[in-house]
Coordinates of C-alpha atoms in Angstrom, one line a residue:
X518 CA 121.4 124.0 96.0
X519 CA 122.1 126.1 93.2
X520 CA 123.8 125.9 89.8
X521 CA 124.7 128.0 86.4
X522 CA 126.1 125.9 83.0
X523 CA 129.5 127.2 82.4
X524 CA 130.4 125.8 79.0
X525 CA 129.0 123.5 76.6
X526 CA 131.3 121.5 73.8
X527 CA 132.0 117.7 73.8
X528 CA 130.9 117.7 77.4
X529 CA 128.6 120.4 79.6
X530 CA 130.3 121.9 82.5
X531 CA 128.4 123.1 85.7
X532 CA 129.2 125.0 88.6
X533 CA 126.9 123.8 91.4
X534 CA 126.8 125.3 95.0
X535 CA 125.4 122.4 97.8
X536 CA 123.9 123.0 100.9
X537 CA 127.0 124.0 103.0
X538 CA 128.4 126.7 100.0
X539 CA 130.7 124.5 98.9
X540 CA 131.4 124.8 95.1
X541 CA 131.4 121.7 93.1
X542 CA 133.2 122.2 89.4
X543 CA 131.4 119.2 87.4
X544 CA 131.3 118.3 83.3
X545 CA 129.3 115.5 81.9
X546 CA 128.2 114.4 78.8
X547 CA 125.1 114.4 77.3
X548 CA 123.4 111.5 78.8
X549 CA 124.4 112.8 81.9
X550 CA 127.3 110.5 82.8
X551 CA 129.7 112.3 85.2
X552 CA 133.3 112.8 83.7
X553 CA 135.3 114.9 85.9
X554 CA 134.2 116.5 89.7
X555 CA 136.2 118.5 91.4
X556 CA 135.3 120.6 94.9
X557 CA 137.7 121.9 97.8
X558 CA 135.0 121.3 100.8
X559 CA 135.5 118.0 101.2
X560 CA 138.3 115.2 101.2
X561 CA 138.5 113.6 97.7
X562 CA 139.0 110.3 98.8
X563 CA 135.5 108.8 99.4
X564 CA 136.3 107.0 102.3
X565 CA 137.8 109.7 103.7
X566 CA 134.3 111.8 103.7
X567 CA 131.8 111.5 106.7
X568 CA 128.5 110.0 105.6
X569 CA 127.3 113.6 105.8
X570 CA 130.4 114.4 103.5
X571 CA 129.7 111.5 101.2
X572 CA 125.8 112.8 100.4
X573 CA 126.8 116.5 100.1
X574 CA 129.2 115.5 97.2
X575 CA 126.0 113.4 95.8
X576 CA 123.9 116.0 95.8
X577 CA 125.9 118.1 93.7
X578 CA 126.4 115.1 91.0
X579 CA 122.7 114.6 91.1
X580 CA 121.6 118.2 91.1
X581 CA 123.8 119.0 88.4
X582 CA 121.9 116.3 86.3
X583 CA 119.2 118.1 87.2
X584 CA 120.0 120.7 86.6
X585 CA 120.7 120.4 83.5
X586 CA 117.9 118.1 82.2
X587 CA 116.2 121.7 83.1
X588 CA 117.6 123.6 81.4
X589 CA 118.7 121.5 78.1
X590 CA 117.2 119.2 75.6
X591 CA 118.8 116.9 77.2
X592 CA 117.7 113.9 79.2
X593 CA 120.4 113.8 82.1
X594 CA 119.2 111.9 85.2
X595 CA 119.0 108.4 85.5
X596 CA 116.4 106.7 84.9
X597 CA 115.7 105.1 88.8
X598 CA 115.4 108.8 90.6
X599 CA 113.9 110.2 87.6
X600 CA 110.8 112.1 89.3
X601 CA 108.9 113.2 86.2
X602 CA 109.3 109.3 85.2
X603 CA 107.7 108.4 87.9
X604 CA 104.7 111.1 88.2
X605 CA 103.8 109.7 84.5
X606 CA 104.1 105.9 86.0
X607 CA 102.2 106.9 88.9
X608 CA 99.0 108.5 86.7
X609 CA 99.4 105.4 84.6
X610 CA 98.8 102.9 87.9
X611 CA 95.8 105.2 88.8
X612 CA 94.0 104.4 85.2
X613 CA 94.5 100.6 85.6
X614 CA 91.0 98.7 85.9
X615 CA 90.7 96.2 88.5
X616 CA 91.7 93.4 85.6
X617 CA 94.6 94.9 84.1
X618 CA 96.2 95.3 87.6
X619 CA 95.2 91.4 88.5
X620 CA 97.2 90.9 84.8
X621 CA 100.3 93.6 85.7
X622 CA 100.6 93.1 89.3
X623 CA 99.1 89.6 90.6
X624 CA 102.1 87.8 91.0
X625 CA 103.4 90.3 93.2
X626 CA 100.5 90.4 95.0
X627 CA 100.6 87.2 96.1
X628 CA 104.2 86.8 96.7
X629 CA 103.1 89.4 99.5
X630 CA 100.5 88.2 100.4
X631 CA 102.0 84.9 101.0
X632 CA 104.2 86.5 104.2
X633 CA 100.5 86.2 105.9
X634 CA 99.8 82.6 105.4
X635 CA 100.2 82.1 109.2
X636 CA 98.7 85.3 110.3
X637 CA 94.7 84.4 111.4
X638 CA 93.5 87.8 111.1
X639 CA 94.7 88.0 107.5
X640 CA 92.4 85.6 105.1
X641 CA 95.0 85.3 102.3
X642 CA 92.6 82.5 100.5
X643 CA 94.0 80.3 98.4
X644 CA 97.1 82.6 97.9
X645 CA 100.3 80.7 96.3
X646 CA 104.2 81.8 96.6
X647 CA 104.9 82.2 92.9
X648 CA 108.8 82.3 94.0
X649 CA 110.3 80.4 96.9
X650 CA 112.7 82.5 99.0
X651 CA 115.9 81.8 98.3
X652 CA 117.6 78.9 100.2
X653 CA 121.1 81.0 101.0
X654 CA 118.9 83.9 102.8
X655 CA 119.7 85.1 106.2
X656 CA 116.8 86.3 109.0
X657 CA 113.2 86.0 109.1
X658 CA 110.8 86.4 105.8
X659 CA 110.1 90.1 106.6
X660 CA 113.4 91.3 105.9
X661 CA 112.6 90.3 102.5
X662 CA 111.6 93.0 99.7
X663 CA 109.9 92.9 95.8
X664 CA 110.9 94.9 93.1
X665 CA 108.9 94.6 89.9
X666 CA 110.0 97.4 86.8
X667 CA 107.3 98.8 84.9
X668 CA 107.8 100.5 81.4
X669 CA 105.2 102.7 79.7
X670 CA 104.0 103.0 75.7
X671 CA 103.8 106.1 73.5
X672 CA 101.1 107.0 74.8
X673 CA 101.6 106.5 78.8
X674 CA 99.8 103.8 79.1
X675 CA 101.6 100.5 81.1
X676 CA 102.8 98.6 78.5
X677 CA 104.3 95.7 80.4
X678 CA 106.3 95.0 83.8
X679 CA 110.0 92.7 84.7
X680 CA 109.5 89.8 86.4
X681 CA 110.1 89.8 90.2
X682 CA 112.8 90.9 92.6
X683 CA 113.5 88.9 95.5
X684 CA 115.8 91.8 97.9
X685 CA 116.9 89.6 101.0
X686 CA 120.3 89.6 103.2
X687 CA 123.0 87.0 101.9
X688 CA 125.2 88.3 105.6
X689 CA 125.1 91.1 107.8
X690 CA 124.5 94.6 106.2
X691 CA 124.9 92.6 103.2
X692 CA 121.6 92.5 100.5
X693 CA 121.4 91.1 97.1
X694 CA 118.6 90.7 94.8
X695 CA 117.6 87.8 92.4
X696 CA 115.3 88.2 89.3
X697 CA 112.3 85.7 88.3
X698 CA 110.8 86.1 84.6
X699 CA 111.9 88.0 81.7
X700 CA 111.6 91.9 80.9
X701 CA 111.5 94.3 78.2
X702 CA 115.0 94.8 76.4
X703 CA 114.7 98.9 77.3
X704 CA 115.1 101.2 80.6
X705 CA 112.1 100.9 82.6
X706 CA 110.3 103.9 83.9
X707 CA 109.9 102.6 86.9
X708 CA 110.0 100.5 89.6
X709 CA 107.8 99.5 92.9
X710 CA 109.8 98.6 96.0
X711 CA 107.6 96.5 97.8
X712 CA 107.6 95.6 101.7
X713 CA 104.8 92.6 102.4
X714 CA 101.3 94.2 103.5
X715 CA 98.1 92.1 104.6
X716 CA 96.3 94.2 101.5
X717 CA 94.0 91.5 99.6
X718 CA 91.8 93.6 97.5
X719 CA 94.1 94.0 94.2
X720 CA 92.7 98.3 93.7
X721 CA 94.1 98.5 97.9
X722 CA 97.1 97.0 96.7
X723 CA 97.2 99.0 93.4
X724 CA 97.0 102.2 95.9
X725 CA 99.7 101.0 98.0
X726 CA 102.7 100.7 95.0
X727 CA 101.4 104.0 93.9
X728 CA 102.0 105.4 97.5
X729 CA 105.5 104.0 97.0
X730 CA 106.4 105.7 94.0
X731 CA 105.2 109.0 95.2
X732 CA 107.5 108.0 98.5
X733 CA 110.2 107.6 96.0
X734 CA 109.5 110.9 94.5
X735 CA 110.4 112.5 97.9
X736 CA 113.2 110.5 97.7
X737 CA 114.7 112.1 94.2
X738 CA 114.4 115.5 95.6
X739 CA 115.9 115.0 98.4
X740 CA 119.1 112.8 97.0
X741 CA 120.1 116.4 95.2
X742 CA 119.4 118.1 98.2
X743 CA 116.4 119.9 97.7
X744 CA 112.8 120.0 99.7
X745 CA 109.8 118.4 97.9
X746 CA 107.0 119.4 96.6
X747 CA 104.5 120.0 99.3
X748 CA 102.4 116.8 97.7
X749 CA 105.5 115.0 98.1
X750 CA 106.4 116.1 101.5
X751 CA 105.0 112.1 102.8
X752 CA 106.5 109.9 105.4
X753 CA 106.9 106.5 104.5
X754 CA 109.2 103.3 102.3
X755 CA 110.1 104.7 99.0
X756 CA 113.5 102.8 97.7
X757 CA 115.0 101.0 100.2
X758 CA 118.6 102.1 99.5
X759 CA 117.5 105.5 100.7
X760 CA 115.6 103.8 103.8
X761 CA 119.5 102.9 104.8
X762 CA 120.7 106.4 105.0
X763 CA 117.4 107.3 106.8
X764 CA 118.1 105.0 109.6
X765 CA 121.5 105.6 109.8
X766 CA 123.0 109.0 108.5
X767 CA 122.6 111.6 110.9
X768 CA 122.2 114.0 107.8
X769 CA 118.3 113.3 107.2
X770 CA 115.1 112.6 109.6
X771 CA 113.8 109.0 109.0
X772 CA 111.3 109.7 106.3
X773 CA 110.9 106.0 105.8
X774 CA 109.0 105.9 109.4
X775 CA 105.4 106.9 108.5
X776 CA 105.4 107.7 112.7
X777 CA 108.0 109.9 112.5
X778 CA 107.8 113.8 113.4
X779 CA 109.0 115.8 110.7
X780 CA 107.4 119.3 110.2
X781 CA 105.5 119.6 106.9
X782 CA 105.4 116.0 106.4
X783 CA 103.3 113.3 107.0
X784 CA 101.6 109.4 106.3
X785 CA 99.0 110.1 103.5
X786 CA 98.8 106.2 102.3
X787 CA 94.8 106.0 101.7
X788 CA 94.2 103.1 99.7
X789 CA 90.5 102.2 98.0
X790 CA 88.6 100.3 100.7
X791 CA 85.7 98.1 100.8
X792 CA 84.2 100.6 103.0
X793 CA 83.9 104.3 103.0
X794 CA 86.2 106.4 105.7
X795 CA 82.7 107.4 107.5
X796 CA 82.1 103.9 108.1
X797 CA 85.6 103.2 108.9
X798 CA 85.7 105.9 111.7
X799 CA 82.4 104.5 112.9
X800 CA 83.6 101.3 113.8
X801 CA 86.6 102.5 115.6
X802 CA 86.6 104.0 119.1
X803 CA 89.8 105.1 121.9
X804 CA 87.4 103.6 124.1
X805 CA 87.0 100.1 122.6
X806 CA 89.3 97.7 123.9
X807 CA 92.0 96.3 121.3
X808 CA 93.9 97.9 119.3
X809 CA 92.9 100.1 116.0
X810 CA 93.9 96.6 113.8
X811 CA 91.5 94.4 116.0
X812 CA 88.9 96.6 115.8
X813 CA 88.9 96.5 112.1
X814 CA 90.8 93.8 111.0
X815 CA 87.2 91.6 110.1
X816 CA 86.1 94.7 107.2
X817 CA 89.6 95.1 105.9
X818 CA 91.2 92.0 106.0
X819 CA 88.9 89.5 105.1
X820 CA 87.5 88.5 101.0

């Protein structure tokens, strides 16, 4: 990807060059908001385009708000693949003491948590659902996601989080979200995209939304067609909208699947545990019988 600003008035004009040399003419105005795209490479009509087509032609839009949030005073990309947003979010989760994330983050918690009620090797406690699932939902409870927004203070501190998102399939390829709770009248910074996980310990769980942001740092860099950062070069879920074109678009590996074989890339989620890794690797053995889970499900999963 590369670009050069070509004029600057009521609206900023780009010339931005995607991954196949095709040139994209775009203008926008200053809060980034696309007003005109033109390109020769591709059909105009968007369901015309091959996926591949499709993201090519988003990359350009998004890596000419990139572009020029680099190289202007002003702030251009939106706010939910805003990396630099999200590297601030993600120092401000890794100050959090073990009581401000119980205050920020315990309702999410145990909505997760409660996808493990029936699981024996999980001891969820007294955990409660804080939200039912909703009635009109379609397949089984773990095809459902959370979404909680978080929004920082002046000084980069978490000020306060949204209520919960409830993500779940109303049909067939078909997903809506419904919000619990009230949240700040502003753009959030942020948001966590959560799958349930059988983490009890709230600093585990802290760890694991903080893996997910940096999974959907990955993300924004690769929506405008550009390679990571080598710390962001991590397999894994970052927003689930991008997990769809993972699965499905032959255009990218699936960088959602933390087994998946992608040079330069790989599953770095290390959460705080209650023991240290030399223990850990102690009590774990190819010769044991069981799998790795069974064999330390009793230290990890259990208050």
């Amino acid at each position: 990807m590369d670009a050069i600003i070509t004029g600057q008035s009521e609206r900023i004009g780009l010339s931005v060059i995607d991954n196949n040399d095709v040139e994209h003419l775009i203008e926008m105005n200053e809060s980034g908001k696309i007003m005109a795209h033109q390109q020769d490479g591709y059909p105009d009509k968007a369901a015309e385009r091959t996926h591949s087509e499709g993201e090519h032609v988003g990359h350009a839009r998004k890596y000419a708000q990139y572009y020029v949030a680099q190289e202007t005073d002003y702030d251009t990309i939106p706010w939910d693949i805003h990396a630099d947003r999200f590297a601030d979010v993600r120092q401000a989760l890794q100050a959090l003491s073990t009581d401000e994330i119980d205050h920020f983050f315990g309702d999410v918690l145990e909505q997760s948590l409660s996808h493990y009620w029936d699981d024996p090797d999980v001891d969820v406690g007294e955990t409660t659902r804080p939200h039912e699932l909703p009635a009109e939902m379609i397949g089984s409870d773990n095809a459902v996601r959370y979404k909680q927004e978080l929004y920082l203070d002046d000084t980069g501190a978490i000020e306060a989080v949204s209520g919960i998102g409830i993500e779940y399939y109303v049909a067939r390829g078909d997903r809506t979200t419904t919000w619990h709770g009230d949240s700040p009248d502003r753009e959030p910074d942020a948001a966590v995209d959560v799958v349930p996980a059988p983490l009890i310990d709230p600093v585990s769980f802290r760890d694991y939304l903080d893996y997910n942001l940096r999974c959907q740092i990955r993300d924004c860099y690769l929506m405008r067609g550009m390679e990571p950062p080598e710390q962001y070069r991590v397999l894994g879920h970052g927003q689930y909208r991008f997990t769809g074109k993972y699965e499905n678009f032959d255009l990218y590996p699936p960088y959602h699947d933390f087994q998946a074989d992608i040079p330069g890339y790989s599953h770095e989620f290390r959460p705080d545990l209650p023991i240290t890794w030399a223990e850990l690797r102690g009590m774990t053995s190819p010769n044991q019988s069981g799998s790795l889970y069974d064999q330390i499900k009793n230290t990890l999963f259990t208050r």
